[in-house]
mmCIF file of C-alpha atoms and ligand atoms in Angstrom:
data_model
loop_
_atom_site.group_PDB
_atom_site.id
_atom_site.type_symbol
_atom_site.label_atom_id
_atom_site.label_comp_id
_atom_site.label_asym_id
_atom_site.label_seq_id
_atom_site.Cartn_x
_atom_site.Cartn_y
_atom_site.Cartn_z
ATOM 1 C CA MET L 1 0.036 -0.030 0.039
ATOM 2 C CA LYS L 2 1.346 3.425 -0.945
ATOM 3 C CA LEU L 3 1.136 5.399 2.275
ATOM 4 C CA ASP L 4 1.155 8.810 0.600
ATOM 5 C CA LYS L 5 -1.684 8.061 -1.693
ATOM 6 C CA ILE L 6 -4.676 10.308 -0.967
ATOM 7 C CA VAL L 7 -7.934 8.313 -0.372
ATOM 8 C CA CYS L 8 -10.102 11.126 0.651
ATOM 9 C CA HIS L 9 -9.598 14.172 -1.595
ATOM 10 C CA CYS L 10 -12.183 16.356 0.235
ATOM 11 C CA LYS L 11 -10.281 16.041 3.519
ATOM 12 C CA ARG L 12 -6.843 15.274 2.028
ATOM 13 C CA VAL L 13 -6.522 12.037 3.935
ATOM 14 C CA THR L 14 -3.957 9.526 2.935
ATOM 15 C CA ASN L 15 -3.631 5.697 3.289
ATOM 16 C CA GLY L 16 -0.854 6.499 5.858
ATOM 17 C CA ASP L 17 -3.214 8.586 7.861
ATOM 18 C CA ILE L 18 -5.689 5.747 8.069
ATOM 19 C CA LYS L 19 -2.922 3.376 8.993
ATOM 20 C CA THR L 20 -1.777 5.603 11.848
ATOM 21 C CA ALA L 21 -5.293 5.818 13.134
ATOM 22 C CA VAL L 22 -5.598 2.074 13.147
ATOM 23 C CA GLU L 23 -2.192 1.815 14.947
ATOM 24 C CA GLN L 24 -3.591 4.301 17.493
ATOM 25 C CA GLY L 25 -6.430 1.970 18.189
ATOM 26 C CA ALA L 26 -9.250 2.755 15.723
ATOM 27 C CA ARG L 27 -11.227 -0.411 14.698
ATOM 28 C CA THR L 28 -14.471 1.047 13.104
ATOM 29 C CA PHE L 29 -14.983 3.505 10.364
ATOM 30 C CA ALA L 30 -16.439 5.995 12.913
ATOM 31 C CA GLU L 31 -13.306 5.797 14.959
ATOM 32 C CA VAL L 32 -10.998 6.326 11.861
ATOM 33 C CA GLN L 33 -13.253 9.250 10.778
ATOM 34 C CA GLU L 34 -12.921 10.726 14.317
ATOM 35 C CA LYS L 35 -9.176 10.730 14.018
ATOM 36 C CA THR L 36 -8.737 11.673 10.404
ATOM 37 C CA GLY L 37 -11.764 13.400 9.250
ATOM 38 C CA VAL L 38 -12.008 10.880 6.353
ATOM 39 C CA GLY L 39 -15.343 10.831 4.460
ATOM 40 C CA ARG L 40 -16.575 14.155 5.987
ATOM 41 C CA GLY L 41 -17.127 15.762 2.511
ATOM 42 C CA CYS L 42 -18.666 14.115 -0.629
ATOM 43 C CA LYS L 43 -18.515 10.780 0.977
ATOM 44 C CA ARG L 44 -17.483 9.100 -2.206
ATOM 45 C CA CYS L 45 -14.312 7.704 -0.687
ATOM 46 C CA ILE L 46 -16.110 5.788 2.088
ATOM 47 C CA ASP L 47 -15.915 2.293 0.354
ATOM 48 C CA ALA L 48 -12.299 2.769 -0.579
ATOM 49 C CA ALA L 49 -11.458 4.115 2.850
ATOM 50 C CA THR L 50 -13.167 1.338 4.561
ATOM 51 C CA ARG L 51 -11.104 -1.282 2.653
ATOM 52 C CA VAL L 52 -7.930 0.578 3.479
ATOM 53 C CA MET L 53 -8.940 0.480 7.167
ATOM 54 C CA GLU L 54 -9.718 -3.340 6.883
ATOM 55 C CA ASP L 55 -6.389 -4.064 5.249
ATOM 56 C CA CYS L 56 -4.573 -2.058 7.975
ATOM 57 C CA ILE L 57 -6.501 -3.875 10.773
ATOM 58 C CA GLU L 58 -5.623 -7.262 9.086
ATOM 59 C CA GLU L 59 -1.869 -6.247 8.746
ATOM 60 C CA LEU L 60 -1.787 -5.461 12.375
ATOM 61 C CA GLN L 61 -3.345 -8.832 13.415
ATOM 62 C CA ALA L 62 -1.106 -10.784 11.033
HETATM 63 S S1 FES V 101 -13.299 12.294 -1.121
HETATM 64 FE FE1 FES V 101 -13.627 11.781 1.005
HETATM 65 S S2 FES V 101 -15.412 12.935 1.533
HETATM 66 FE FE2 FES V 101 -15.029 13.458 -0.545
#
């Protein structure tokens, strides 16, 4: 995963920002949103951001 890739253009949130939120304990989209602001604009990124979050959680648990 490219950490500097922007997943949410409205709020300029990158894959790396989501990864950091997961590393800090976020386990639901709401918690990731709380920490990053992801998906608070047009909401078109929500599916993609959710997948990134799930990948990061899986990675941590591997
Ligand atoms: S791209 Fe994330 S809210 Fe618009």
